[in-house]
PDB file of C-alpha atoms in Angstrom:
ATOM      1  CA  MET A 283     -85.375  19.626 -21.593  1.00  0.00           C
ATOM      2  CA  SER A 284     -85.879  16.189 -20.250  1.00  0.00           C
ATOM      3  CA  GLN A 285     -82.104  15.350 -21.598  1.00  0.00           C
ATOM      4  CA  ARG A 286     -81.046  18.835 -20.564  1.00  0.00           C
ATOM      5  CA  ILE A 287     -82.285  18.087 -17.392  1.00  0.00           C
ATOM      6  CA  ALA A 288     -80.606  13.966 -17.306  1.00  0.00           C
ATOM      7  CA  GLY A 289     -77.416  15.874 -18.671  1.00  0.00           C
ATOM      8  CA  THR A 290     -77.554  19.320 -15.883  1.00  0.00           C
ATOM      9  CA  ALA A 291     -77.759  15.413 -13.454  1.00  0.00           C
ATOM     10  CA  ARG A 292     -75.169  13.592 -14.412  1.00  0.00           C
ATOM     11  CA  SER A 293     -72.254  16.618 -14.356  1.00  0.00           C
ATOM     12  CA  ALA A 294     -73.600  18.329 -11.267  1.00  0.00           C
ATOM     13  CA  GLY A 295     -73.120  13.642  -9.283  1.00  0.00           C
ATOM     14  CA  ARG A 296     -69.897  14.471 -11.111  1.00  0.00           C
ATOM     15  CA  ARG A 297     -66.507  15.055  -8.164  1.00  0.00           C
ATOM     16  CA  PRO A 298     -64.971  17.908 -10.516  1.00  0.00           C
ATOM     17  CA  VAL A 299     -61.330  16.768 -11.494  1.00  0.00           C
ATOM     18  CA  ARG A 300     -59.120  18.023  -9.585  1.00  0.00           C
ATOM     19  CA  ARG A 301     -55.720  19.997 -12.417  1.00  0.00           C
ATOM     20  CA  PHE A 302     -52.883  20.032 -10.776  1.00  0.00           C
ATOM     21  CA  ARG A 303     -50.807  22.926 -12.234  1.00  0.00           C
ATOM     22  CA  ARG A 304     -46.904  23.755 -12.900  1.00  0.00           C
ATOM     23  CA  ARG A 305     -45.908  24.868 -10.430  1.00  0.00           C
ATOM     24  CA  ASP A 306     -47.665  21.132  -7.836  1.00  0.00           C
ATOM     25  CA  VAL A 307     -45.887  19.371 -10.476  1.00  0.00           C
ATOM     26  CA  ALA A 308     -42.282  21.170  -9.787  1.00  0.00           C
ATOM     27  CA  VAL A 309     -43.078  20.481  -6.238  1.00  0.00           C
ATOM     28  CA  VAL A 310     -44.099  16.414  -6.578  1.00  0.00           C
ATOM     29  CA  GLY A 311     -41.155  15.943  -9.198  1.00  0.00           C
ATOM     30  CA  ALA A 312     -38.630  17.935  -7.952  1.00  0.00           C
ATOM     31  CA  LEU A 313     -39.228  15.382  -3.858  1.00  0.00           C
ATOM     32  CA  LEU A 314     -39.559  12.323  -5.271  1.00  0.00           C
ATOM     33  CA  GLY A 315     -36.949  13.010  -7.662  1.00  0.00           C
ATOM     34  CA  MET A 316     -34.443  13.388  -4.838  1.00  0.00           C
ATOM     35  CA  ALA A 317     -35.082  10.506  -3.000  1.00  0.00           C
ATOM     36  CA  VAL A 318     -34.511   9.247  -6.002  1.00  0.00           C
ATOM     37  CA  LEU A 319     -31.694  10.661  -6.296  1.00  0.00           C
ATOM     38  CA  LEU A 320     -29.898  10.370  -3.100  1.00  0.00           C
ATOM     39  CA  ASP A 321     -31.612   6.067  -3.287  1.00  0.00           C
ATOM     40  CA  VAL A 322     -29.297   6.305  -6.238  1.00  0.00           C
ATOM     41  CA  VAL A 323     -26.336   7.197  -5.339  1.00  0.00           C
ATOM     42  CA  VAL A 324     -25.961   6.526  -1.519  1.00  0.00           C
ATOM     43  CA  VAL A 325     -27.750   2.660  -3.053  1.00  0.00           C
ATOM     44  CA  TRP A 326     -27.335   1.246  -5.935  1.00  0.00           C
ATOM     45  CA  GLY A 327     -24.488   3.246  -7.322  1.00  0.00           C
ATOM     46  CA  PRO A 328     -21.570   1.542  -4.479  1.00  0.00           C
ATOM     47  CA  ALA A 329     -23.362  -1.709  -5.310  1.00  0.00           C
ATOM     48  CA  LEU A 330     -24.100  -1.320  -8.864  1.00  0.00           C
ATOM     49  CA  ALA A 331     -20.017  -0.321  -8.656  1.00  0.00           C
ATOM     50  CA  SER A 332     -18.305  -3.360  -5.478  1.00  0.00           C
ATOM     51  CA  VAL A 333     -20.774  -4.915  -8.494  1.00  0.00           C
ATOM     52  CA  GLY A 334     -18.074  -3.875 -11.501  1.00  0.00           C
ATOM     53  CA  LEU A 335     -14.857  -3.869  -9.324  1.00  0.00           C
ATOM     54  CA  SER A 336     -15.694  -7.277  -7.639  1.00  0.00           C
ATOM     55  CA  PHE A 337     -14.437  -7.888 -12.036  1.00  0.00           C
ATOM     56  CA  THR A 338     -10.061  -5.735 -11.182  1.00  0.00           C
ATOM     57  CA  SER A 339      -7.482  -5.944  -8.866  1.00  0.00           C
ATOM     58  CA  TRP A 340      -7.426  -2.368  -7.753  1.00  0.00           C
ATOM     59  CA  ASP A 341      -6.015  -1.228  -4.235  1.00  0.00           C
ATOM     60  CA  GLY A 342      -8.105   2.186  -4.561  1.00  0.00           C
ATOM     61  CA  LEU A 343      -4.912   4.160  -5.785  1.00  0.00           C
ATOM     62  CA  GLY A 344      -3.100   2.888  -8.773  1.00  0.00           C
ATOM     63  CA  ASP A 345      -4.516   1.747 -12.469  1.00  0.00           C
ATOM     64  CA  ILE A 346      -7.556  -0.702 -12.391  1.00  0.00           C
ATOM     65  CA  ARG A 347      -6.772  -3.369 -14.359  1.00  0.00           C
ATOM     66  CA  TRP A 348      -9.173  -6.501 -14.985  1.00  0.00           C
ATOM     67  CA  VAL A 349      -8.737  -9.438 -14.115  1.00  0.00           C
ATOM     68  CA  GLY A 350     -12.607 -11.634 -14.725  1.00  0.00           C
ATOM     69  CA  GLY A 351     -13.528 -14.266 -12.102  1.00  0.00           C
ATOM     70  CA  ASP A 352     -10.702 -14.580 -10.021  1.00  0.00           C
ATOM     71  CA  ASN A 353     -11.272 -12.506  -7.556  1.00  0.00           C
ATOM     72  CA  TYR A 354     -14.182 -15.066  -6.634  1.00  0.00           C
ATOM     73  CA  ALA A 355     -12.195 -18.420  -7.796  1.00  0.00           C
ATOM     74  CA  ASN A 356      -9.476 -16.858  -4.582  1.00  0.00           C
ATOM     75  CA  LEU A 357     -12.530 -16.664  -1.765  1.00  0.00           C
ATOM     76  CA  VAL A 358     -13.775 -19.289  -2.006  1.00  0.00           C
ATOM     77  CA  ARG A 359     -10.032 -21.699  -2.684  1.00  0.00           C
ATOM     78  CA  ASP A 360      -7.296 -20.238  -1.224  1.00  0.00           C
ATOM     79  CA  HIS A 361      -9.776 -17.761   0.897  1.00  0.00           C
ATOM     80  CA  PRO A 362      -9.280 -19.889   4.626  1.00  0.00           C
ATOM     81  CA  ALA A 363     -12.053 -16.792   6.829  1.00  0.00           C
ATOM     82  CA  PHE A 364     -14.097 -17.242   3.832  1.00  0.00           C
ATOM     83  CA  TRP A 365     -16.347 -20.434   4.192  1.00  0.00           C
ATOM     84  CA  PRO A 366     -16.297 -20.094   8.324  1.00  0.00           C
ATOM     85  CA  ALA A 367     -17.798 -16.697   7.600  1.00  0.00           C
ATOM     86  CA  VAL A 368     -20.094 -17.983   5.803  1.00  0.00           C
ATOM     87  CA  ARG A 369     -21.270 -20.686   8.150  1.00  0.00           C
ATOM     88  CA  HIS A 370     -21.479 -17.217  10.978  1.00  0.00           C
ATOM     89  CA  ASN A 371     -23.409 -14.977   8.905  1.00  0.00           C
ATOM     90  CA  LEU A 372     -26.491 -18.535   8.547  1.00  0.00           C
ATOM     91  CA  LEU A 373     -26.056 -19.375  11.714  1.00  0.00           C
ATOM     92  CA  TRP A 374     -26.756 -15.766  12.664  1.00  0.00           C
ATOM     93  CA  VAL A 375     -29.779 -16.487  10.427  1.00  0.00           C
ATOM     94  CA  ALA A 376     -31.154 -19.397  11.660  1.00  0.00           C
ATOM     95  CA  PHE A 377     -30.240 -17.618  15.457  1.00  0.00           C
ATOM     96  CA  LEU A 378     -32.266 -14.722  14.666  1.00  0.00           C
ATOM     97  CA  GLY A 379     -34.749 -15.860  12.271  1.00  0.00           C
ATOM     98  CA  LEU A 380     -35.854 -19.218  14.821  1.00  0.00           C
ATOM     99  CA  VAL A 381     -34.769 -18.279  18.418  1.00  0.00           C
ATOM    100  CA  ALA A 382     -34.552 -14.170  19.085  1.00  0.00           C
ATOM    101  CA  THR A 383     -38.453 -13.590  16.578  1.00  0.00           C
ATOM    102  CA  PRO A 384     -40.416 -16.370  17.843  1.00  0.00           C
ATOM    103  CA  PHE A 385     -39.383 -14.667  21.442  1.00  0.00           C
ATOM    104  CA  GLY A 386     -40.592 -11.539  20.334  1.00  0.00           C
ATOM    105  CA  LEU A 387     -43.643 -12.398  19.215  1.00  0.00           C
ATOM    106  CA  LEU A 388     -44.336 -14.541  22.386  1.00  0.00           C
ATOM    107  CA  LEU A 389     -43.450 -11.149  25.264  1.00  0.00           C
ATOM    108  CA  ALA A 390     -45.705  -9.449  22.618  1.00  0.00           C
ATOM    109  CA  VAL A 391     -48.707 -12.042  22.939  1.00  0.00           C
ATOM    110  CA  LEU A 392     -47.579 -11.856  27.053  1.00  0.00           C
ATOM    111  CA  VAL A 393     -47.445  -8.010  26.859  1.00  0.00           C
ATOM    112  CA  ASP A 394     -50.052  -7.505  24.112  1.00  0.00           C
ATOM    113  CA  ARG A 395     -52.639  -9.736  27.198  1.00  0.00           C
ATOM    114  CA  GLY A 396     -52.761  -6.204  28.844  1.00  0.00           C
ATOM    115  CA  VAL A 397     -51.324  -7.891  32.692  1.00  0.00           C
ATOM    116  CA  ARG A 398     -49.576  -5.915  35.259  1.00  0.00           C
ATOM    117  CA  PHE A 399     -46.904  -2.380  34.639  1.00  0.00           C
ATOM    118  CA  SER A 400     -47.266  -3.673  30.940  1.00  0.00           C
ATOM    119  CA  ARG A 401     -46.135   0.125  30.025  1.00  0.00           C
ATOM    120  CA  PHE A 402     -43.354  -0.260  32.465  1.00  0.00           C
ATOM    121  CA  TYR A 403     -42.529  -3.850  30.709  1.00  0.00           C
ATOM    122  CA  GLN A 404     -42.276  -2.846  27.100  1.00  0.00           C
ATOM    123  CA  SER A 405     -39.596  -0.233  27.433  1.00  0.00           C
ATOM    124  CA  VAL A 406     -37.404  -1.876  29.251  1.00  0.00           C
ATOM    125  CA  LEU A 407     -38.103  -4.595  26.976  1.00  0.00           C
ATOM    126  CA  TYR A 408     -37.804  -1.954  24.061  1.00  0.00           C
ATOM    127  CA  LEU A 409     -34.681  -0.462  26.049  1.00  0.00           C
ATOM    128  CA  PRO A 410     -31.317  -2.021  23.555  1.00  0.00           C
ATOM    129  CA  VAL A 411     -33.409  -1.454  20.394  1.00  0.00           C
ATOM    130  CA  VAL A 412     -31.793   2.698  21.212  1.00  0.00           C
ATOM    131  CA  LEU A 413     -28.706   1.337  21.506  1.00  0.00           C
ATOM    132  CA  SER A 414     -26.234   0.826  19.102  1.00  0.00           C
ATOM    133  CA  LEU A 415     -23.780  -3.286  18.555  1.00  0.00           C
ATOM    134  CA  ALA A 416     -20.799  -1.816  19.213  1.00  0.00           C
ATOM    135  CA  VAL A 417     -21.547  -0.722  22.858  1.00  0.00           C
ATOM    136  CA  VAL A 418     -24.490  -3.482  23.081  1.00  0.00           C
ATOM    137  CA  GLY A 419     -20.220  -5.774  22.330  1.00  0.00           C
ATOM    138  CA  PHE A 420     -18.630  -3.107  24.741  1.00  0.00           C
ATOM    139  CA  MET A 421     -21.368  -3.554  27.852  1.00  0.00           C
ATOM    140  CA  ALA A 422     -21.053  -7.554  26.502  1.00  0.00           C
ATOM    141  CA  GLN A 423     -17.353  -7.549  27.078  1.00  0.00           C
ATOM    142  CA  LEU A 424     -17.975  -5.840  30.889  1.00  0.00           C
ATOM    143  CA  LEU A 425     -20.126  -8.744  32.212  1.00  0.00           C
ATOM    144  CA  LEU A 426     -18.302 -12.129  29.470  1.00  0.00           C
ATOM    145  CA  GLY A 427     -14.727 -10.847  30.509  1.00  0.00           C
ATOM    146  CA  THR A 428     -11.924 -13.030  31.733  1.00  0.00           C
ATOM    147  CA  ASP A 429     -10.475  -9.939  34.339  1.00  0.00           C
ATOM    148  CA  GLN A 430     -12.970  -9.019  36.496  1.00  0.00           C
ATOM    149  CA  GLY A 431     -16.029 -10.147  34.207  1.00  0.00           C
ATOM    150  CA  VAL A 432     -19.304 -10.418  36.160  1.00  0.00           C
ATOM    151  CA  VAL A 433     -20.584 -13.911  35.359  1.00  0.00           C
ATOM    152  CA  ASN A 434     -16.987 -15.129  35.821  1.00  0.00           C
ATOM    153  CA  THR A 435     -18.250 -13.114  39.386  1.00  0.00           C
ATOM    154  CA  VAL A 436     -20.883 -15.043  39.285  1.00  0.00           C
ATOM    155  CA  ILE A 437     -19.401 -18.412  38.718  1.00  0.00           C
ATOM    156  CA  GLY A 438     -16.408 -17.497  41.517  1.00  0.00           C
ATOM    157  CA  ASP A 439     -13.845 -19.335  39.680  1.00  0.00           C
ATOM    158  CA  GLY A 440     -11.427 -16.731  39.439  1.00  0.00           C
ATOM    159  CA  ARG A 441      -8.443 -19.139  39.322  1.00  0.00           C
ATOM    160  CA  ASP A 442      -9.672 -20.446  35.776  1.00  0.00           C
ATOM    161  CA  PRO A 443     -12.298 -18.400  34.249  1.00  0.00           C
ATOM    162  CA  VAL A 444     -13.896 -19.287  31.223  1.00  0.00           C
ATOM    163  CA  ASP A 445     -13.387 -17.421  28.162  1.00  0.00           C
ATOM    164  CA  TRP A 446     -16.640 -15.367  27.016  1.00  0.00           C
ATOM    165  CA  LEU A 447     -15.675 -13.717  24.579  1.00  0.00           C
ATOM    166  CA  GLY A 448     -11.862 -15.404  23.389  1.00  0.00           C
ATOM    167  CA  ASP A 449     -12.488 -19.337  22.346  1.00  0.00           C
ATOM    168  CA  PRO A 450     -13.649 -19.911  19.273  1.00  0.00           C
ATOM    169  CA  ARG A 451     -16.516 -22.374  20.788  1.00  0.00           C
ATOM    170  CA  VAL A 452     -18.020 -20.461  22.699  1.00  0.00           C
ATOM    171  CA  ASN A 453     -18.139 -16.912  21.677  1.00  0.00           C
ATOM    172  CA  LEU A 454     -19.834 -17.494  18.421  1.00  0.00           C
ATOM    173  CA  TRP A 455     -23.141 -18.373  19.970  1.00  0.00           C
ATOM    174  CA  MET A 456     -22.348 -15.221  22.570  1.00  0.00           C
ATOM    175  CA  MET A 457     -22.292 -12.165  20.787  1.00  0.00           C
ATOM    176  CA  MET A 458     -25.692 -14.503  18.764  1.00  0.00           C
ATOM    177  CA  LEU A 459     -27.258 -14.073  22.483  1.00  0.00           C
ATOM    178  CA  ALA A 460     -25.979 -10.225  22.560  1.00  0.00           C
ATOM    179  CA  ALA A 461     -27.833  -9.378  19.309  1.00  0.00           C
ATOM    180  CA  SER A 462     -30.596 -11.408  19.956  1.00  0.00           C
ATOM    181  CA  TRP A 463     -31.137  -9.774  23.145  1.00  0.00           C
ATOM    182  CA  ARG A 464     -31.831  -6.463  21.113  1.00  0.00           C
ATOM    183  CA  HIS A 465     -33.429  -7.941  18.191  1.00  0.00           C
ATOM    184  CA  THR A 466     -35.871  -9.154  20.098  1.00  0.00           C
ATOM    185  CA  GLY A 467     -37.247  -5.594  21.617  1.00  0.00           C
ATOM    186  CA  TYR A 468     -37.519  -4.630  18.601  1.00  0.00           C
ATOM    187  CA  VAL A 469     -39.028  -7.359  17.096  1.00  0.00           C
ATOM    188  CA  MET A 470     -41.435  -7.235  20.047  1.00  0.00           C
ATOM    189  CA  ILE A 471     -43.146  -3.841  19.148  1.00  0.00           C
ATOM    190  CA  LEU A 472     -43.271  -4.560  16.052  1.00  0.00           C
ATOM    191  CA  TYR A 473     -45.543  -7.344  16.925  1.00  0.00           C
ATOM    192  CA  LEU A 474     -47.071  -5.342  19.869  1.00  0.00           C
ATOM    193  CA  ALA A 475     -48.327  -3.255  16.823  1.00  0.00           C
ATOM    194  CA  GLY A 476     -49.478  -5.194  14.836  1.00  0.00           C
ATOM    195  CA  LEU A 477     -51.825  -7.261  17.423  1.00  0.00           C
ATOM    196  CA  LYS A 478     -53.225  -4.220  18.398  1.00  0.00           C
ATOM    197  CA  SER A 479     -54.838  -4.216  14.411  1.00  0.00           C
ATOM    198  CA  VAL A 480     -56.592  -7.141  14.322  1.00  0.00           C
ATOM    199  CA  ASP A 481     -60.633  -6.567  14.582  1.00  0.00           C
ATOM    200  CA  PRO A 482     -60.762  -8.677  18.010  1.00  0.00           C
ATOM    201  CA  THR A 483     -64.582  -9.731  16.659  1.00  0.00           C
ATOM    202  CA  LEU A 484     -62.864 -12.370  14.889  1.00  0.00           C
ATOM    203  CA  LYS A 485     -61.179 -13.036  17.733  1.00  0.00           C
ATOM    204  CA  GLU A 486     -64.942 -13.455  19.533  1.00  0.00           C
ATOM    205  CA  ALA A 487     -65.684 -15.228  16.115  1.00  0.00           C
ATOM    206  CA  ALA A 488     -62.592 -18.305  17.064  1.00  0.00           C
ATOM    207  CA  ALA A 489     -64.348 -18.789  20.929  1.00  0.00           C
ATOM    208  CA  LEU A 490     -67.928 -18.453  19.658  1.00  0.00           C
ATOM    209  CA  ASP A 491     -66.733 -22.082  17.123  1.00  0.00           C
ATOM    210  CA  GLY A 492     -65.751 -23.204  20.713  1.00  0.00           C
ATOM    211  CA  ALA A 493     -61.165 -22.696  19.849  1.00  0.00           C
ATOM    212  CA  SER A 494     -59.091 -22.814  22.011  1.00  0.00           C
ATOM    213  CA  GLU A 495     -57.287 -19.180  22.452  1.00  0.00           C
ATOM    214  CA  ARG A 496     -53.827 -21.618  21.007  1.00  0.00           C
ATOM    215  CA  GLN A 497     -55.767 -22.892  17.790  1.00  0.00           C
ATOM    216  CA  THR A 498     -57.396 -19.070  18.000  1.00  0.00           C
ATOM    217  CA  PHE A 499     -53.597 -17.556  17.808  1.00  0.00           C
ATOM    218  CA  PHE A 500     -52.796 -19.825  14.980  1.00  0.00           C
ATOM    219  CA  HIS A 501     -54.749 -20.271  12.764  1.00  0.00           C
ATOM    220  CA  VAL A 502     -57.138 -16.604  13.569  1.00  0.00           C
ATOM    221  CA  THR A 503     -54.169 -14.540  15.011  1.00  0.00           C
ATOM    222  CA  LEU A 504     -50.964 -14.799  13.080  1.00  0.00           C
ATOM    223  CA  PRO A 505     -52.445 -15.539   9.711  1.00  0.00           C
ATOM    224  CA  ALA A 506     -53.601 -11.536  10.408  1.00  0.00           C
ATOM    225  CA  LEU A 507     -49.911 -10.583  11.201  1.00  0.00           C
ATOM    226  CA  ARG A 508     -49.516 -11.366   7.869  1.00  0.00           C
ATOM    227  CA  PRO A 509     -48.013  -8.240   6.460  1.00  0.00           C
ATOM    228  CA  VAL A 510     -45.981  -7.727  10.492  1.00  0.00           C
ATOM    229  CA  ASN A 511     -44.521 -11.476   9.618  1.00  0.00           C
ATOM    230  CA  VAL A 512     -42.575 -10.147   6.478  1.00  0.00           C
ATOM    231  CA  VAL A 513     -41.509  -6.710   7.385  1.00  0.00           C
ATOM    232  CA  VAL A 514     -40.225  -9.308  10.531  1.00  0.00           C
ATOM    233  CA  GLY A 515     -39.197 -11.515   8.121  1.00  0.00           C
ATOM    234  CA  VAL A 516     -36.818  -8.711   5.873  1.00  0.00           C
ATOM    235  CA  ILE A 517     -35.815  -6.700   9.230  1.00  0.00           C
ATOM    236  CA  THR A 518     -33.853 -10.367  10.720  1.00  0.00           C
ATOM    237  CA  VAL A 519     -32.110 -11.038   7.776  1.00  0.00           C
ATOM    238  CA  ILE A 520     -31.384  -7.654   7.266  1.00  0.00           C
ATOM    239  CA  GLU A 521     -30.159  -7.365  11.384  1.00  0.00           C
ATOM    240  CA  ALA A 522     -27.766 -10.814  10.990  1.00  0.00           C
ATOM    241  CA  LEU A 523     -25.889 -10.338   7.623  1.00  0.00           C
ATOM    242  CA  ARG A 524     -25.108  -6.362   8.131  1.00  0.00           C
ATOM    243  CA  ALA A 525     -23.995  -7.959  11.819  1.00  0.00           C
ATOM    244  CA  PHE A 526     -20.168  -6.419  11.922  1.00  0.00           C
ATOM    245  CA  ASP A 527     -19.615  -3.956  14.796  1.00  0.00           C
ATOM    246  CA  ILE A 528     -20.267  -5.712  17.536  1.00  0.00           C
ATOM    247  CA  VAL A 529     -17.884  -8.620  16.754  1.00  0.00           C
ATOM    248  CA  TYR A 530     -15.238  -5.937  15.811  1.00  0.00           C
ATOM    249  CA  ALA A 531     -15.709  -4.923  19.136  1.00  0.00           C
ATOM    250  CA  VAL A 532     -14.792  -7.787  20.985  1.00  0.00           C
ATOM    251  CA  ASN A 533     -11.917  -8.952  19.395  1.00  0.00           C
ATOM    252  CA  LYS A 534     -11.651  -6.799  15.370  1.00  0.00           C
ATOM    253  CA  GLY A 535     -14.231 -10.387  14.218  1.00  0.00           C
ATOM    254  CA  ARG A 536     -11.325 -13.361  14.393  1.00  0.00           C
ATOM    255  CA  ASN A 537     -10.266 -16.229  15.842  1.00  0.00           C
ATOM    256  CA  GLY A 538     -14.717 -18.101  15.538  1.00  0.00           C
ATOM    257  CA  LEU A 539     -16.638 -14.668  14.750  1.00  0.00           C
ATOM    258  CA  GLU A 540     -15.241 -14.134  11.155  1.00  0.00           C
ATOM    259  CA  LEU A 541     -18.364 -12.558   9.388  1.00  0.00           C
ATOM    260  CA  LEU A 542     -19.158 -11.477   5.456  1.00  0.00           C
ATOM    261  CA  SER A 543     -18.954  -8.239   6.539  1.00  0.00           C
ATOM    262  CA  VAL A 544     -15.370  -8.191   8.673  1.00  0.00           C
ATOM    263  CA  LEU A 545     -14.191  -9.413   5.721  1.00  0.00           C
ATOM    264  CA  ILE A 546     -15.130  -6.853   4.038  1.00  0.00           C
ATOM    265  CA  THR A 547     -14.574  -4.197   6.133  1.00  0.00           C
ATOM    266  CA  ASP A 548     -10.652  -5.838   6.140  1.00  0.00           C
ATOM    267  CA  ASN A 549     -10.171  -6.243   2.587  1.00  0.00           C
ATOM    268  CA  ILE A 550     -11.401  -2.144   1.290  1.00  0.00           C
ATOM    269  CA  ILE A 551      -9.937  -0.220   4.066  1.00  0.00           C
ATOM    270  CA  GLY A 552      -7.372  -2.552   5.864  1.00  0.00           C
ATOM    271  CA  GLU A 553      -3.774  -2.567   5.083  1.00  0.00           C
ATOM    272  CA  ALA A 554      -4.409  -4.270   1.762  1.00  0.00           C
ATOM    273  CA  SER A 555      -6.916  -2.463   0.780  1.00  0.00           C
ATOM    274  CA  ARG A 556      -7.762  -5.331  -2.515  1.00  0.00           C
ATOM    275  CA  ILE A 557     -10.490  -3.108  -3.634  1.00  0.00           C
ATOM    276  CA  GLY A 558     -11.627  -5.841  -6.097  1.00  0.00           C
ATOM    277  CA  PHE A 559     -11.156  -9.246  -3.776  1.00  0.00           C
ATOM    278  CA  GLY A 560     -13.704  -7.297  -0.977  1.00  0.00           C
ATOM    279  CA  SER A 561     -16.213  -6.828  -3.331  1.00  0.00           C
ATOM    280  CA  ALA A 562     -16.316 -10.026  -4.767  1.00  0.00           C
ATOM    281  CA  ILE A 563     -16.760 -10.426  -1.492  1.00  0.00           C
ATOM    282  CA  ALA A 564     -19.422  -7.626  -1.166  1.00  0.00           C
ATOM    283  CA  VAL A 565     -21.175  -8.698  -4.130  1.00  0.00           C
ATOM    284  CA  VAL A 566     -21.564 -12.117  -2.433  1.00  0.00           C
ATOM    285  CA  LEU A 567     -23.453 -10.879   0.781  1.00  0.00           C
ATOM    286  CA  LEU A 568     -25.097  -8.821  -0.816  1.00  0.00           C
ATOM    287  CA  GLY A 569     -26.258 -12.331  -2.962  1.00  0.00           C
ATOM    288  CA  PHE A 570     -27.248 -13.566  -0.164  1.00  0.00           C
ATOM    289  CA  SER A 571     -29.632 -11.284   0.280  1.00  0.00           C
ATOM    290  CA  LEU A 572     -31.608 -11.534  -1.883  1.00  0.00           C
ATOM    291  CA  VAL A 573     -31.771 -14.918  -2.320  1.00  0.00           C
ATOM    292  CA  PHE A 574     -33.003 -14.768   2.205  1.00  0.00           C
ATOM    293  CA  VAL A 575     -35.112 -10.755   1.518  1.00  0.00           C
ATOM    294  CA  VAL A 576     -36.912 -12.514  -2.550  1.00  0.00           C
ATOM    295  CA  THR A 577     -38.164 -16.064  -1.217  1.00  0.00           C
ATOM    296  CA  PHE A 578     -39.513 -14.824   2.271  1.00  0.00           C
ATOM    297  CA  LEU A 579     -40.971 -12.454   0.339  1.00  0.00           C
ATOM    298  CA  ALA A 580     -42.589 -14.801  -2.753  1.00  0.00           C
ATOM    299  CA  HIS A 581     -43.424 -17.051   0.226  1.00  0.00           C
ATOM    300  CA  GLU A 582     -45.592 -14.794   2.366  1.00  0.00           C
ATOM    301  CA  TRP A 583     -46.892 -13.239  -0.902  1.00  0.00           C
ATOM    302  CA  ARG A 584     -47.616 -17.259  -2.211  1.00  0.00           C
ATOM    303  CA  GLY A 585     -49.503 -16.965   0.769  1.00  0.00           C
ATOM    304  CA  ALA A 586     -51.194 -14.561   0.714  1.00  0.00           C
ATOM    305  CA  HIS A 587     -52.701 -15.333  -2.220  1.00  0.00           C
ATOM    306  CA  ASP A 588     -54.199 -18.224  -1.133  1.00  0.00           C
ATOM    307  CA  THR A 589     -56.252 -16.815   1.613  1.00  0.00           C
TER     308      THR A 589
END
């Protein structure tokens, strides 16, 4: 009797196992299958096709001819715009990562402190995010153009205006500054959401231990934002390496604004239609993206594991 009672009690204490019906399995499989298929067709399919085409010579119409690594050799040795484009992309990553992203974090901290009109500040600072980089490029032309540009008008140098967008010594910095205007608002919103989720008892405990606000932020708040740091870091790298429309809207990505994305477009859909050569540039850009993203994620995960 006691064994029967014990068995009944164990059975009653067990949670019933829900079994999926065939219809449930079919629905889940269909939804996941559609997502995986879309990812393969839109992302991985073109990426793998670019890797394969980078070893060929093809104009999009004729026969595909295998050339091995000639495209990469010509790209490194003979293409005059390649190394400037690589340097500009690296500068773009550094500028967004070391200037725009920390500034967005600073704005998030200031807004999180509950200053007056904080909702207004959030709206104003986030407003550029809804604009495409092409629109930002056109706005930069209105502000920095030599013909009745706002900046040159304010400076008052109408006889010899500064060519902010045509001078290769300064136009790249102006475009990175314009792109940072948009990127800063995005980073601010992400960090603001992360700051709202930090446990306030951690800050109170640090204050009781005698930590200053600066020490509390760097030793308590910032480590708690590690998941947000991962997201922001990946987004920053992607935003920097995929920059295209802002420079293309200004001067077609030439005369000091060369980027790898512009070279890909000019070779694949330009008049030359060098699809194999353009695919080689795309693979180089993919390699840069993977190196930055994988290195950053490995560093963050190693730090999370150590803590």
